[in-house]
Amino acid sequence: TIEKAKALGIKVLYGDTDSIFLEAPPSRQIEELMKWSEEELGMELEIDKVYRYAVFSMRKKNYLGVLPDGSVDIKGLTGKKRHIPKFLKQEFMEMVKTLSEVQSPEDFKEAQRKIRTIVKTCYTKIKNREYSLHDLSFNIMISKLPEKYVKTTPIHVKAARLLAERGVEVKPGDIIGFVKVIGGLGVKPVQLASPSEIDVAKYVEYVEATFEQVLDAIGLDFHEILGSKRLEYFMGNT
């Protein structure tokens, strides 16, 4: 299908198991491609969605598409995942909101500027420990009693065991909120942690992993955005 689309003069942006993304093809070319597929492959194609524009991560099946009404489809990107900390989800969605408002190339340049500010601000607030433990918390459900995990001990179970040691009842179905800390197990339940223990460098890694999937696609670089801020932080922690 990709080869046929290209033969018809359609620019193919991306393709995976059950879909292809085409750059603004005329309706007659779409009709021809659909007719060809039905006749030659015995397979019906249909137009699923039309995006105003789309941003593709370097990773397969990870993309962000903006529909004409400004609503946004997010597929496979880290910032959409349920268990990530509240602060990271909020900052990611602020970036998404900025991208959803783009209507022109000029708007896109302004969006890039705003996103640079979002990333810088997020980094600075982590460095200065301005986010609350609640905002930094990962939240994952425990599916069985902590002592029932024998072969492997997932990180949220390690946090749950610390709670159990303090006499807190932990049962299957409970949501375990935990933060990444320096030293020890590297994790503590929110109830037992303090802001001074937060592993800032680890959270910076999460910020990078979350934003880089989109930044790369829109021509921005995480390390370049941080610039001297990042160097200053790590030199101060040697």
XYZ file of C-alpha atoms in Angstrom:
238
model
C 0.000 0.000 0.000
C 2.871 2.344 0.804
C 4.518 1.564 -2.501
C 1.278 2.160 -4.405
C 0.658 5.422 -2.563
C 4.126 6.641 -3.524
C 3.552 5.565 -7.133
C 0.437 7.746 -7.153
C 2.514 10.712 -6.007
C 1.309 10.679 -2.417
C 3.859 11.478 0.297
C 3.797 8.737 2.956
C 4.829 10.001 6.379
C 4.587 6.809 8.399
C 3.132 3.313 8.322
C 2.667 0.474 10.776
C 0.646 -2.724 11.191
C -2.762 -1.457 10.173
C -2.431 2.145 9.044
C -0.521 4.633 6.924
C -0.251 8.383 7.362
C -0.387 10.444 4.171
C 0.502 14.101 3.736
C -2.503 16.074 2.458
C -3.366 13.848 -0.532
C -6.036 15.077 -2.995
C -9.324 13.184 -2.687
C -8.937 11.709 -6.194
C -5.643 10.075 -5.194
C -7.202 8.672 -2.029
C -10.087 7.255 -4.053
C -7.660 5.671 -6.502
C -5.627 4.118 -3.691
C -8.758 2.731 -2.022
C -10.020 1.310 -5.307
C -6.634 -0.297 -6.021
C -6.488 -1.893 -2.565
C -9.937 -3.396 -2.897
C -9.274 -4.754 -6.395
C -5.680 -5.937 -5.952
C -5.524 -6.864 -2.274
C -9.151 -7.622 -1.522
C -8.849 -5.195 1.374
C -11.011 -2.163 2.069
C -9.250 1.022 3.165
C -11.027 3.868 4.881
C -10.083 7.331 6.082
C -9.907 7.084 9.846
C -8.906 10.607 10.857
C -7.733 13.821 9.270
C -5.211 15.741 11.352
C -4.454 19.418 11.030
C -0.899 18.274 11.632
C 0.898 15.438 13.410
C 4.120 15.077 15.394
C 5.912 11.735 15.194
C 8.346 10.386 17.773
C 11.411 8.485 16.583
C 9.859 5.425 18.215
C 7.310 3.384 16.302
C 3.615 3.862 17.038
C 4.341 6.956 19.111
C 2.749 10.104 17.764
C 0.624 13.108 18.543
C -2.054 14.232 16.101
C -4.005 17.489 16.243
C -7.522 17.349 14.822
C -9.181 20.323 13.107
C -11.173 21.166 16.257
C -7.974 21.358 18.337
C -8.467 18.082 20.197
C -5.355 15.938 20.392
C -4.734 12.221 19.880
C -1.764 10.895 21.855
C -0.496 7.425 21.000
C 2.197 5.631 22.975
C 3.885 8.709 24.431
C 5.261 8.503 27.972
C 3.517 11.683 29.111
C 0.127 10.087 28.647
C 0.803 6.993 30.726
C -1.353 6.696 33.817
C 1.228 5.959 36.506
C 3.649 8.838 35.854
C 3.893 11.584 38.495
C 1.285 14.326 38.527
C 3.795 17.112 37.852
C 5.109 15.381 34.752
C 1.657 14.666 33.382
C 0.646 18.304 33.919
C 3.744 19.692 32.204
C 3.370 17.229 29.333
C -0.288 18.182 28.843
C 0.682 21.862 28.896
C 3.032 21.113 26.007
C 0.243 19.234 24.223
C -2.130 22.186 24.736
C 0.476 24.497 23.219
C 0.815 22.262 20.158
C -2.971 21.974 19.803
C -3.263 25.746 19.329
C -0.945 25.838 16.307
C -2.694 27.039 13.143
C 0.238 28.228 11.033
C 4.030 28.000 10.638
C 4.296 31.238 12.647
C 2.229 29.686 15.432
C 4.530 26.690 15.385
C 7.597 28.849 16.019
C 5.793 30.478 18.945
C 4.817 27.033 20.237
C 8.475 25.986 20.139
C 9.359 29.030 22.245
C 6.635 28.257 24.795
C 7.660 24.604 24.991
C 11.265 25.589 25.662
C 9.963 27.619 28.617
C 7.829 24.711 29.874
C 10.839 22.374 29.861
C 13.151 24.916 31.511
C 10.606 25.723 34.217
C 9.973 22.061 34.922
C 13.698 21.406 35.304
C 14.225 24.420 37.558
C 11.341 23.454 39.856
C 12.729 19.940 40.222
C 16.223 21.239 40.916
C 14.884 23.620 43.577
C 12.597 20.934 45.033
C 9.529 23.087 44.483
C 7.198 20.204 43.610
C 5.350 18.543 46.495
C 5.813 14.864 47.292
C 2.250 14.329 46.062
C 3.184 15.862 42.699
C 6.317 13.697 42.468
C 4.556 10.470 43.395
C 4.306 7.474 41.080
C 1.038 5.629 41.727
C 0.754 1.921 40.942
C -1.773 -0.647 42.144
C -0.479 -3.655 44.058
C -2.135 -6.866 42.868
C -1.308 -9.131 45.819
C 0.024 -8.962 49.355
C 3.621 -7.607 49.520
C 4.983 -10.853 50.957
C 3.513 -12.827 48.056
C 6.052 -11.332 45.622
C 8.865 -13.892 45.622
C 10.641 -14.146 42.269
C 10.781 -10.420 41.578
C 10.088 -7.341 43.658
C 8.707 -4.447 41.577
C 9.572 -0.995 42.823
C 6.057 -0.228 44.103
C 6.160 -3.473 46.108
C 9.403 -2.338 47.758
C 7.560 0.805 48.838
C 4.584 -1.239 50.019
C 6.845 -3.422 52.169
C 8.248 -0.327 53.868
C 4.686 0.647 54.743
C 3.910 -2.830 56.034
C 7.028 -2.716 58.241
C 5.579 0.432 59.822
C 2.332 -1.359 60.604
C 0.334 0.064 57.694
C -2.093 -2.477 56.233
C -1.437 -3.068 52.530
C -3.879 -5.223 50.594
C -4.406 -6.224 46.949
C -6.002 -3.433 44.946
C -4.391 -0.637 46.983
C -2.683 2.167 45.086
C 0.886 2.563 46.290
C 2.213 6.111 45.996
C 6.000 6.310 46.072
C 8.837 8.674 45.220
C 12.406 8.105 44.051
C 14.940 8.911 46.771
C 18.704 8.944 47.224
C 20.243 5.953 48.979
C 18.732 2.827 50.475
C 16.233 1.107 48.203
C 16.026 4.196 46.026
C 12.308 4.419 46.739
C 10.029 5.392 49.614
C 6.270 5.546 50.026
C 5.045 9.139 50.019
C 3.967 8.829 53.665
C 7.534 8.108 54.802
C 9.541 10.417 52.519
C 10.759 13.979 52.903
C 11.530 16.558 50.163
C 15.234 16.583 51.074
C 15.545 12.896 50.139
C 14.233 13.274 46.589
C 16.615 11.983 43.909
C 16.613 15.079 41.724
C 18.871 13.574 39.047
C 16.536 10.597 38.657
C 13.533 12.875 38.166
C 15.447 14.897 35.578
C 15.932 11.626 33.683
C 12.169 11.045 33.729
C 11.551 14.565 32.456
C 13.981 14.000 29.598
C 12.458 10.625 28.681
C 8.963 12.127 28.674
C 9.659 15.263 26.671
C 12.304 14.006 24.239
C 9.796 11.909 22.280
C 8.019 15.076 21.161
C 10.929 17.522 21.270
C 12.878 15.547 18.676
C 9.954 15.623 16.264
C 9.473 19.399 16.550
C 13.127 20.302 16.127
C 14.091 20.898 19.755
C 16.797 19.250 21.861
C 16.360 18.642 25.584
C 20.021 19.205 26.472
C 20.276 22.331 24.348
C 17.177 23.790 26.023
C 18.657 23.305 29.477
C 22.103 24.487 28.406
C 24.005 26.040 31.284
C 21.217 25.251 33.740
C 21.943 21.525 33.506
C 25.722 22.019 33.652
C 25.356 24.278 36.683
C 23.235 21.697 38.489
C 25.465 18.704 37.913
C 28.644 20.659 38.734
C 26.993 21.653 41.980
C 26.341 17.994 42.822
C 29.817 16.563 42.186
